[in-house]
Short mmCIF file of C-alpha atoms and ligand atoms in Angstrom, two decimals:
data_model
loop_
_atom_site.label_atom_id
_atom_site.label_comp_id
_atom_site.label_asym_id
_atom_site.label_seq_id
_atom_site.Cartn_x
_atom_site.Cartn_y
_atom_site.Cartn_z
CA MET A 1 46.55 115.57 -175.81
CA THR A 2 49.60 113.60 -174.65
CA ASP A 3 49.83 109.84 -175.05
CA TYR A 4 49.39 109.41 -171.33
CA GLU A 5 46.26 111.60 -171.22
CA GLU A 6 44.83 109.54 -174.08
CA ILE A 7 45.44 106.32 -172.17
CA VAL A 8 43.80 107.82 -169.08
CA GLU A 9 40.75 108.93 -171.06
CA ASN A 10 40.38 105.51 -172.68
CA GLU A 11 40.74 103.82 -169.36
CA GLU A 12 38.59 106.24 -167.36
CA ALA A 13 35.85 103.59 -167.48
CA PHE A 14 37.46 101.88 -164.47
CA ARG A 15 36.04 104.70 -162.33
CA ASP A 16 32.49 103.56 -163.16
CA SER A 17 32.80 100.51 -160.97
CA ILE A 18 34.88 99.26 -158.06
CA SER A 19 37.61 96.70 -158.56
CA THR A 20 35.94 94.01 -156.47
CA VAL A 21 32.61 93.84 -158.30
CA ASN A 22 32.20 92.30 -161.79
CA LYS A 23 29.79 93.37 -164.55
CA GLU A 24 27.09 91.08 -163.16
CA GLY A 25 27.42 92.81 -159.82
CA LYS A 26 29.09 89.80 -158.20
CA ARG A 27 31.97 90.03 -155.77
CA ILE A 28 35.46 89.50 -157.14
CA TRP A 29 37.45 87.85 -154.38
CA ILE A 30 40.91 89.41 -153.95
CA PHE A 31 43.98 87.22 -153.44
CA PRO A 32 46.74 89.75 -152.74
CA LYS A 33 50.30 88.57 -153.01
CA LYS A 34 52.15 88.53 -149.67
CA PRO A 35 53.91 91.90 -149.44
CA LYS A 36 57.50 92.33 -148.37
CA GLY A 37 59.87 95.26 -148.17
CA GLY A 38 60.88 98.26 -146.12
CA PHE A 39 57.44 99.87 -145.82
CA TYR A 40 55.84 96.54 -144.92
CA ASN A 41 58.40 95.95 -142.16
CA LYS A 42 57.74 99.41 -140.73
CA ARG A 43 54.00 98.81 -140.93
CA LYS A 44 54.45 95.57 -138.99
CA ILE A 45 56.23 97.44 -136.17
CA VAL A 46 53.58 100.21 -136.07
CA SER A 47 50.80 97.60 -136.13
CA TYR A 48 52.22 95.49 -133.32
CA ILE A 49 52.71 98.54 -131.11
CA LEU A 50 49.11 99.64 -131.77
CA LEU A 51 47.79 96.11 -131.15
CA ILE A 52 49.62 95.93 -127.80
CA ILE A 53 48.08 99.29 -126.81
CA LEU A 54 44.61 98.25 -128.02
CA PHE A 55 44.60 94.92 -126.16
CA GLY A 56 46.48 96.22 -123.12
CA ALA A 57 44.76 99.55 -122.38
CA PRO A 58 41.61 98.10 -120.72
CA HIS A 59 43.81 96.15 -118.29
CA VAL A 60 46.05 99.04 -117.26
CA ARG A 61 44.94 100.98 -114.17
CA ILE A 62 45.70 104.62 -113.43
CA ASN A 63 44.71 105.93 -109.97
CA GLY A 64 42.72 102.71 -109.51
CA GLU A 65 40.67 103.36 -112.65
CA GLN A 66 40.72 101.53 -115.97
CA SER A 67 42.94 103.69 -118.21
CA LEU A 68 40.32 103.90 -120.97
CA LEU A 69 36.60 103.20 -120.58
CA PHE A 70 33.72 104.25 -122.81
CA ASN A 71 30.68 102.96 -120.97
CA VAL A 72 27.93 104.44 -123.11
CA ILE A 73 25.32 102.31 -121.34
CA GLU A 74 25.96 103.85 -117.91
CA ARG A 75 27.23 107.10 -119.44
CA LYS A 76 30.58 106.76 -117.72
CA PHE A 77 33.84 107.54 -119.43
CA VAL A 78 37.40 107.22 -118.17
CA ILE A 79 40.32 108.69 -120.08
CA PHE A 80 43.82 108.09 -118.75
CA GLY A 81 42.35 107.26 -115.33
CA LYS A 82 40.22 110.42 -115.07
CA ILE A 83 36.46 109.89 -114.76
CA PHE A 84 34.26 111.93 -117.07
CA TRP A 85 30.55 112.37 -116.41
CA PRO A 86 27.61 113.42 -118.60
CA GLN A 87 28.29 116.92 -117.17
CA ASP A 88 31.61 116.81 -119.04
CA LEU A 89 29.85 116.16 -122.33
CA TYR A 90 31.04 119.48 -123.71
CA LEU A 91 34.62 118.16 -123.51
CA PHE A 92 33.64 115.20 -125.69
CA ALA A 93 31.86 117.52 -128.11
CA ILE A 94 35.04 119.63 -128.43
CA ALA A 95 37.21 116.50 -128.68
CA MET A 96 34.97 115.19 -131.47
CA ILE A 97 35.12 118.48 -133.38
CA ILE A 98 38.91 118.42 -133.03
CA GLY A 99 38.92 114.80 -134.21
CA VAL A 100 36.89 115.65 -137.33
CA VAL A 101 39.04 118.70 -138.17
CA PHE A 102 42.19 116.65 -137.57
CA VAL A 103 41.00 113.89 -139.89
CA ILE A 104 40.12 116.45 -142.61
CA LEU A 105 43.45 118.24 -142.26
CA PHE A 106 45.42 115.01 -142.13
CA THR A 107 43.63 113.67 -145.21
CA ILE A 108 44.20 116.86 -147.18
CA ILE A 109 47.92 116.66 -146.48
CA TYR A 110 48.65 112.94 -146.25
CA GLY A 111 45.71 111.31 -148.04
CA ARG A 112 44.55 108.00 -146.57
CA LEU A 113 47.76 107.12 -144.78
CA PHE A 114 45.66 106.70 -141.63
CA CYS A 115 43.68 103.92 -143.35
CA GLY A 116 46.73 101.89 -144.30
CA TRP A 117 48.82 102.39 -141.20
CA VAL A 118 46.63 103.15 -138.16
CA CYS A 119 43.03 102.08 -138.77
CA PRO A 120 42.18 98.98 -136.68
CA GLN A 121 40.26 97.51 -139.64
CA THR A 122 43.39 97.46 -141.83
CA ILE A 123 45.69 96.44 -139.01
CA PHE A 124 43.56 93.45 -138.06
CA MET A 125 42.89 92.55 -141.70
CA GLU A 126 46.40 92.85 -143.10
CA MET A 127 48.57 92.17 -140.07
CA VAL A 128 46.54 89.55 -138.25
CA PHE A 129 43.92 87.75 -140.37
CA ARG A 130 45.76 87.98 -143.70
CA ARG A 131 49.01 86.77 -142.16
CA ILE A 132 47.19 83.76 -140.64
CA GLU A 133 45.74 83.08 -144.09
CA TYR A 134 49.22 83.14 -145.65
CA TRP A 135 50.42 80.84 -142.88
CA ILE A 136 47.62 78.27 -143.36
CA ASP A 137 46.71 78.55 -147.06
CA GLY A 138 50.01 79.80 -148.47
CA ASP A 139 50.67 82.77 -150.75
CA TRP A 140 48.16 84.10 -153.28
CA THR A 141 48.64 81.45 -155.99
CA TYR A 142 48.16 78.62 -153.46
CA GLN A 143 45.08 80.38 -152.11
CA LYS A 144 43.59 80.54 -155.60
CA GLN A 145 44.35 76.88 -156.22
CA LEU A 146 42.85 75.89 -152.88
CA ARG A 147 39.66 77.79 -153.61
CA GLU A 148 39.21 75.99 -156.93
CA ALA A 149 40.28 72.60 -155.55
CA PRO A 150 37.70 69.87 -154.73
CA TRP A 151 36.77 69.29 -151.07
CA THR A 152 39.50 66.85 -150.13
CA GLY A 153 40.53 66.04 -146.56
CA LYS A 154 43.40 68.52 -146.84
CA LYS A 155 41.15 71.36 -147.95
CA ILE A 156 38.60 70.62 -145.24
CA PHE A 157 41.38 70.55 -142.62
CA LYS A 158 42.79 73.89 -143.81
CA ARG A 159 39.37 75.55 -143.92
CA VAL A 160 38.37 74.28 -140.47
CA LEU A 161 41.72 75.32 -139.02
CA LYS A 162 41.65 78.79 -140.61
CA HIS A 163 38.09 79.61 -139.65
CA SER A 164 38.57 78.25 -136.11
CA VAL A 165 41.57 80.55 -135.68
CA PHE A 166 39.59 83.44 -137.24
CA TRP A 167 36.71 82.79 -134.85
CA SER A 168 39.05 82.61 -131.83
CA ILE A 169 40.70 85.93 -132.70
CA SER A 170 37.29 87.49 -133.32
CA PHE A 171 36.31 86.25 -129.85
CA LEU A 172 39.40 87.92 -128.40
CA ILE A 173 38.62 91.18 -130.21
CA ALA A 174 34.98 91.05 -129.06
CA ASN A 175 36.11 90.61 -125.44
CA THR A 176 38.53 93.54 -125.75
CA PHE A 177 35.85 95.65 -127.38
CA LEU A 178 33.50 94.87 -124.48
CA ALA A 179 36.24 95.63 -121.95
CA TYR A 180 36.29 99.18 -123.33
CA ILE A 181 32.51 99.44 -122.96
CA ILE A 182 31.56 97.63 -119.77
CA GLY A 183 35.00 97.59 -118.12
CA SER A 184 37.51 94.77 -117.66
CA ASP A 185 36.21 93.95 -114.14
CA GLU A 186 32.68 93.41 -115.40
CA LEU A 187 34.02 91.40 -118.32
CA TRP A 188 36.00 89.21 -115.92
CA LYS A 189 32.78 88.48 -114.01
CA ILE A 190 31.07 87.40 -117.25
CA GLN A 191 34.00 85.14 -118.03
CA THR A 192 34.31 83.55 -114.58
CA GLU A 193 30.90 83.57 -112.89
CA PRO A 194 28.02 81.14 -113.65
CA LEU A 195 26.65 81.60 -117.18
CA GLN A 196 23.04 82.13 -116.09
CA GLU A 197 24.05 85.27 -114.16
CA HIS A 198 25.39 87.00 -117.28
CA VAL A 199 23.16 85.91 -120.14
CA GLY A 200 23.05 89.45 -121.61
CA GLY A 201 26.83 89.80 -121.51
CA LEU A 202 27.33 86.42 -123.15
CA ILE A 203 24.88 87.23 -125.92
CA ALA A 204 26.78 90.49 -126.52
CA ILE A 205 30.11 88.60 -126.75
CA VAL A 206 28.65 86.09 -129.24
CA ILE A 207 27.09 88.87 -131.36
CA PHE A 208 30.30 90.92 -131.47
CA THR A 209 32.42 87.82 -132.15
CA THR A 210 30.15 86.95 -135.11
CA ILE A 211 30.30 90.52 -136.45
CA PHE A 212 34.12 90.63 -136.24
CA TYR A 213 34.41 87.17 -137.77
CA LEU A 214 32.20 88.15 -140.74
CA VAL A 215 34.02 91.47 -141.20
CA PHE A 216 37.49 89.87 -141.36
CA SER A 217 36.66 86.61 -143.09
CA LYS A 218 34.03 87.78 -145.59
CA LEU A 219 33.58 91.55 -145.89
CA ARG A 220 37.29 92.47 -145.79
CA GLU A 221 38.22 95.35 -148.14
CA GLN A 222 34.53 96.07 -148.73
CA VAL A 223 34.51 97.81 -145.35
CA CYS A 224 37.02 100.38 -146.66
CA THR A 225 35.48 100.85 -150.09
CA THR A 226 31.75 100.72 -149.46
CA ILE A 227 30.97 100.96 -145.74
CA CYS A 228 33.48 103.29 -144.05
CA PRO A 229 32.28 106.92 -144.36
CA TYR A 230 35.86 108.19 -144.16
CA GLY A 231 36.77 106.19 -147.25
CA ARG A 232 33.78 107.60 -149.09
CA LEU A 233 34.75 111.12 -148.08
CA GLN A 234 38.26 111.04 -149.45
CA GLY A 235 37.05 112.03 -152.93
CA VAL A 236 36.05 115.46 -151.63
CA LEU A 237 38.96 115.87 -149.24
CA LEU A 238 41.88 115.12 -151.52
CA ASP A 239 43.25 117.64 -153.95
CA GLN A 240 46.20 117.92 -156.32
CA ASN A 241 48.52 118.80 -153.40
CA SER A 242 47.60 115.86 -151.17
CA MET A 243 50.39 113.41 -150.51
CA VAL A 244 49.16 109.99 -151.63
CA VAL A 245 50.58 106.72 -152.80
CA ALA A 246 50.92 107.53 -156.49
CA TYR A 247 52.45 106.18 -159.66
CA ASP A 248 54.84 108.61 -161.37
CA HIS A 249 53.26 108.42 -164.82
CA LYS A 250 55.70 110.98 -166.20
CA ARG A 251 58.54 108.63 -165.44
CA GLY A 252 56.73 105.31 -165.89
CA GLU A 253 55.04 105.75 -169.30
CA GLU A 254 55.20 104.36 -171.93
CA ARG A 255 55.11 101.19 -169.92
CA ALA A 256 56.66 98.17 -171.60
CA LYS A 257 58.13 94.80 -170.67
CA PHE A 258 61.75 94.71 -169.57
CA ARG A 259 64.40 93.68 -172.08
CA LYS A 260 67.95 93.04 -171.00
CA ASN A 261 70.59 95.56 -172.13
CA GLU A 262 67.94 97.78 -173.71
CA GLU A 263 68.32 101.57 -173.41
CA ARG A 264 64.62 102.15 -172.58
CA LYS A 265 64.57 105.93 -172.91
CA SER A 266 66.14 105.92 -176.34
CA VAL A 267 63.32 103.68 -177.65
CA GLY A 268 60.61 105.80 -176.03
CA LYS A 269 59.90 103.45 -173.10
CA GLY A 270 59.26 104.64 -169.57
CA ASP A 271 60.50 102.97 -166.39
CA CYS A 272 57.36 100.87 -165.77
CA ILE A 273 58.21 97.35 -166.88
CA ASP A 274 54.54 96.35 -166.79
CA CYS A 275 55.25 93.48 -164.41
CA TYR A 276 51.93 93.89 -162.53
CA GLN A 277 53.62 93.33 -159.16
CA CYS A 278 51.98 96.50 -157.80
CA VAL A 279 48.58 95.10 -158.80
CA HIS A 280 49.26 91.62 -157.41
CA VAL A 281 50.08 92.89 -153.91
CA CYS A 282 47.19 95.34 -153.68
CA PRO A 283 44.72 94.22 -150.98
CA THR A 284 41.93 96.21 -152.63
CA GLY A 285 42.59 94.83 -156.11
CA ILE A 286 43.33 98.08 -157.94
CA ASP A 287 45.96 99.14 -160.44
CA ILE A 288 47.53 102.25 -158.92
CA ARG A 289 48.85 103.18 -162.37
CA ASN A 290 45.31 104.33 -163.22
CA GLY A 291 45.69 107.15 -160.69
CA THR A 292 44.32 107.83 -157.20
CA GLN A 293 41.27 105.70 -156.60
CA LEU A 294 38.53 105.36 -154.03
CA GLU A 295 39.70 101.86 -153.07
CA CYS A 296 43.32 102.78 -152.28
CA VAL A 297 43.97 102.73 -148.53
CA ASN A 298 47.57 103.95 -148.91
CA CYS A 299 48.93 100.74 -147.44
CA THR A 300 52.18 101.25 -149.43
CA ALA A 301 52.42 97.56 -150.41
CA CYS A 302 52.67 98.57 -154.08
CA ILE A 303 55.62 100.86 -153.27
CA ASP A 304 57.54 97.92 -151.82
CA ALA A 305 56.63 95.70 -154.77
CA CYS A 306 57.63 98.29 -157.35
CA ASP A 307 60.85 99.25 -155.53
CA HIS A 308 61.82 95.58 -155.51
CA MET A 309 61.26 95.34 -159.28
CA MET A 310 63.12 98.57 -159.96
CA GLU A 311 66.10 97.29 -157.96
CA SER A 312 66.00 93.95 -159.79
CA VAL A 313 66.23 95.60 -163.21
CA GLY A 314 68.71 98.26 -162.15
CA LEU A 315 66.35 101.27 -162.28
CA GLU A 316 65.90 103.97 -159.69
CA LYS A 317 63.42 103.19 -156.89
CA GLY A 318 60.36 105.40 -156.23
CA LEU A 319 58.36 104.91 -159.42
CA ILE A 320 55.45 104.46 -157.04
CA ARG A 321 55.93 106.65 -153.98
CA ILE A 322 54.19 108.97 -151.51
CA VAL A 323 53.88 112.15 -153.52
CA SER A 324 51.28 114.69 -154.65
CA GLU A 325 49.76 114.68 -158.12
CA LYS A 326 50.97 118.26 -158.54
CA SER A 327 54.55 117.30 -157.71
CA ILE A 328 54.46 114.56 -160.35
CA ASN A 329 53.01 116.88 -162.99
CA ASP A 330 55.12 119.99 -162.29
CA GLY A 331 58.10 118.56 -160.50
CA THR A 332 57.35 121.02 -157.66
CA PRO A 333 57.65 120.21 -153.94
CA PHE A 334 54.77 119.96 -151.47
CA ILE A 335 52.89 123.29 -151.05
CA TRP A 336 51.03 124.60 -148.00
CA THR A 337 47.79 125.81 -149.56
CA GLY A 338 45.48 128.42 -148.01
CA ARG A 339 43.02 125.64 -147.14
CA VAL A 340 45.67 123.66 -145.25
CA LYS A 341 46.81 126.78 -143.37
CA ALA A 342 43.22 127.60 -142.34
CA TYR A 343 42.60 124.06 -141.07
CA THR A 344 45.91 124.06 -139.19
CA ALA A 345 45.09 127.36 -137.46
CA LEU A 346 41.65 126.07 -136.48
CA LEU A 347 43.15 122.83 -135.20
CA VAL A 348 45.70 124.65 -133.03
CA VAL A 349 42.95 126.83 -131.49
CA LEU A 350 40.68 123.84 -130.80
CA ILE A 351 43.47 121.79 -129.25
CA GLY A 352 44.36 124.79 -127.05
CA VAL A 353 40.74 125.04 -125.88
CA LEU A 354 40.54 121.30 -125.18
CA VAL A 355 43.84 121.20 -123.25
CA THR A 356 42.76 124.22 -121.16
CA LEU A 357 39.39 122.64 -120.40
CA LEU A 358 40.98 119.31 -119.48
CA LEU A 359 43.58 120.94 -117.24
CA THR A 360 41.03 123.11 -115.45
CA ARG A 361 38.46 120.32 -115.10
CA LYS A 362 37.79 119.57 -111.42
CA ASP A 363 36.90 116.31 -109.67
CA PHE A 364 34.14 118.14 -107.79
CA GLU A 365 31.38 120.46 -108.84
CA VAL A 366 30.07 122.71 -106.09
CA SER A 367 27.32 125.30 -106.20
CA VAL A 368 26.02 127.30 -103.25
CA TYR A 369 22.98 129.55 -103.32
CA ARG A 370 20.60 131.10 -100.82
CA GLN A 371 17.50 128.99 -100.32
CA ARG A 372 14.89 130.09 -102.80
CA GLY A 373 12.20 132.33 -101.31
CA SER A 374 14.01 132.76 -97.99
CA THR A 375 15.13 136.00 -96.42
CA PHE A 376 17.44 136.87 -93.53
CA GLN A 377 16.61 136.43 -89.86
CA MET A 378 17.96 138.52 -87.03
CA SER A 379 18.38 137.49 -83.40
CA ASP A 380 18.28 139.70 -80.32
CA SER A 381 22.08 139.56 -80.08
CA ALA A 382 22.52 141.37 -83.46
CA VAL A 383 23.41 138.20 -85.37
CA VAL A 384 21.97 137.81 -88.86
CA SER A 385 21.34 134.38 -90.38
CA ASN A 386 20.69 133.15 -93.95
CA ILE A 387 19.73 129.66 -95.08
CA PHE A 388 21.81 128.29 -97.98
CA GLU A 389 21.69 125.20 -100.15
CA ILE A 390 24.77 123.41 -101.37
CA ASN A 391 24.96 121.01 -104.32
CA LEU A 392 28.05 118.86 -104.36
CA MET A 393 29.02 116.47 -107.10
CA ASN A 394 31.78 113.94 -106.49
CA LYS A 395 33.28 112.63 -109.75
CA THR A 396 35.82 110.42 -107.96
CA ARG A 397 35.48 106.92 -106.52
CA LYS A 398 36.25 108.05 -102.94
CA ASN A 399 33.89 109.03 -100.10
CA TYR A 400 34.50 112.44 -98.51
CA LYS A 401 33.54 113.81 -95.09
CA ILE A 402 32.45 117.35 -95.89
CA GLU A 403 33.05 120.40 -93.71
CA LEU A 404 32.25 124.01 -94.52
CA THR A 405 34.11 127.05 -93.23
CA LEU A 406 33.96 130.77 -93.89
CA GLU A 407 36.87 132.72 -95.26
CA GLU A 408 37.58 136.25 -93.98
CA SER A 409 34.66 136.32 -91.57
CA THR A 410 33.94 135.84 -87.91
CA GLY A 411 30.62 134.20 -88.80
CA THR A 412 29.68 130.56 -88.27
CA ILE A 413 28.17 127.78 -90.34
CA ASP A 414 25.67 125.30 -88.88
CA LEU A 415 24.96 122.18 -90.85
CA VAL A 416 21.55 120.57 -90.66
CA LEU A 417 23.20 117.18 -90.31
CA ASP A 418 26.17 116.59 -88.02
CA ASP A 419 27.83 114.19 -90.42
CA LEU A 420 27.89 115.30 -94.05
CA THR A 421 29.29 112.52 -96.22
CA LEU A 422 29.70 112.90 -99.96
CA LYS A 423 29.65 109.42 -101.40
CA SER A 424 31.75 108.37 -104.38
CA GLU A 425 30.35 109.19 -107.85
CA SER A 426 27.27 110.82 -106.39
CA LEU A 427 25.45 114.06 -105.87
CA LEU A 428 24.72 115.58 -102.45
CA LYS A 429 22.19 118.35 -101.73
CA GLU A 430 22.10 119.85 -98.28
CA ARG A 431 21.05 123.00 -96.44
CA PHE A 432 23.07 124.97 -93.93
CA ILE A 433 22.74 128.18 -91.95
CA VAL A 434 25.30 130.98 -91.99
CA ARG A 435 25.30 133.41 -89.04
CA LEU A 436 27.14 136.73 -89.23
CA PRO A 437 27.45 139.59 -86.76
CA LEU A 438 25.38 142.56 -87.97
CA SER A 439 28.53 144.68 -87.94
CA GLU A 440 29.95 142.74 -90.89
CA ILE A 441 27.08 143.64 -93.23
CA GLU A 442 27.27 146.81 -95.26
CA LYS A 443 24.37 148.20 -97.28
CA GLY A 444 22.34 145.05 -96.76
CA THR A 445 24.76 142.52 -98.32
CA LYS A 446 28.08 140.83 -97.83
CA THR A 447 30.05 138.71 -100.24
CA LEU A 448 31.06 135.42 -98.66
CA HIS A 449 33.66 132.86 -99.65
CA ILE A 450 32.72 129.42 -98.41
CA VAL A 451 35.53 126.90 -98.21
CA VAL A 452 34.44 123.32 -98.84
CA LEU A 453 36.68 120.76 -97.13
CA GLY A 454 36.69 117.07 -98.05
CA ASN A 455 38.42 114.76 -95.55
CA GLY A 456 40.08 117.85 -94.08
CA LYS A 457 41.46 119.19 -97.41
CA GLU A 458 40.07 122.09 -99.40
CA ILE A 459 38.29 120.82 -102.49
CA GLN A 460 36.67 124.06 -103.60
CA ARG A 461 36.05 127.68 -102.63
CA VAL A 462 32.68 129.16 -103.57
CA LYS A 463 31.60 132.79 -103.72
CA THR A 464 28.05 133.68 -102.64
CA LYS A 465 25.99 136.60 -101.32
CA PHE A 466 24.69 137.01 -97.77
CA ILE A 467 21.82 139.41 -97.15
CA GLY A 468 20.94 141.43 -94.08
CA PRO A 469 19.00 144.52 -93.04
CA LEU A 470 19.66 147.87 -94.81
CA LEU A 471 21.04 150.05 -92.05
S1 SF4 B 501 47.21 100.89 -154.58
FE1 SF4 B 501 49.01 100.49 -153.36
S2 SF4 B 501 48.74 101.73 -151.52
FE2 SF4 B 501 46.77 101.64 -152.56
S3 SF4 B 501 45.74 99.93 -151.54
FE3 SF4 B 501 46.74 99.11 -153.37
S4 SF4 B 501 48.72 98.39 -152.64
FE4 SF4 B 501 47.90 99.71 -151.05
S1 SF4 B 502 55.38 97.28 -159.99
FE1 SF4 B 502 56.27 99.14 -160.87
S2 SF4 B 502 57.17 98.43 -162.73
FE2 SF4 B 502 55.78 96.83 -162.13
S3 SF4 B 502 53.88 97.33 -163.16
FE3 SF4 B 502 53.78 98.27 -161.18
S4 SF4 B 502 54.53 100.36 -161.54
FE4 SF4 B 502 55.15 99.12 -163.32
#
């Protein structure tokens, strides 16, 4: 057993508990040091772009529709301005399967990079609420001091200010969240019309504001370590080839304090100078040198901290980096395993299916069938008639004047009603009579193509069967 393996075995006990709970089961409050560095700067840019999209999307209109709407209450969904109905549920089912496979594949290859860089929980926590905390309370040491300090006027002022700002941002998030569910127009009504007309909406805003406030001011990293199912799943998704934020123990051990002008290798010391900067900046309170852990959200703050220390003492950067465990152990590059290939192939097929379904999805659904139980009728002038039923579904927000014509036939169509209007977002059922000259019918049937026109333009062409006498 190598020295490093011995250390790991002795220290394996850290896996029996999470870093934020003490032996008595009480919460250990984390005061992470304010991160800085190249990765942090890139994360800031990614976060601000994602925040602009998140807050802006409900207010952007495409074809007169909110760009993104997930109205689960009225079962109405809009994606990039296209309205989706419960009839399109299969598209959501496929999209969800693709989402799950994507997350699995992504995690196998890149670990929890999503958590640290894209997840709204981390973005709001680290890039919004935490930054406000640094601004009001100061960096981690000041925060600790303030927590221990007696309730002076200064402390009360800081606490009131911080929690008022937290509450205001939570209110903003709750409003945005509701804009995705009920729509920005409806939200605007709640915000501007008399309170008594929107009691339900106001209660929802207050409830969501409270939930967001508690999540970002109290729960914090506990969401990632104990609540989020994705975080819990990573243990089964990651393997030796997954790219994760990892400490290069081969290079770092034996860790020892830095001494000026010392040739570390010659005295058996590794590159880790045991400065604990990687631990101080960690928002989940772990020591990444213990190996990949449940709590790590791959935020890369420890990479920045360690790179800074390595530069300061004149050692090569990258002691902590994004790398697979296998690469560290064998010095081999990233490998595409059979499992990754299989997931990739499945993902490509599913995305192909989804894109095809989305591209071929129509704004109208039309079905035409002969009225149940009816047969043909024949007039003295050798004209045969059938009664049909048409079901029309309009998924758009426009009204359409409907006309029906026959393709490749000298027959006629008589509507029961003179004016057939298909209202926006609604279903229309109507009957009509088709009359054909007897000469057009062979062996008792004829295939018809009925052209459905909406406001003078063809919206669909439907195939159906006309019956007549067997001559
Ligand atoms: S160990 Fe590093 S990457 Fe993981 S959460 Fe802590 S600071 Fe972020
Ligand atoms: S920041 Fe780097 S050098 Fe310092 S303790 Fe962590 S791994 Fe070691």
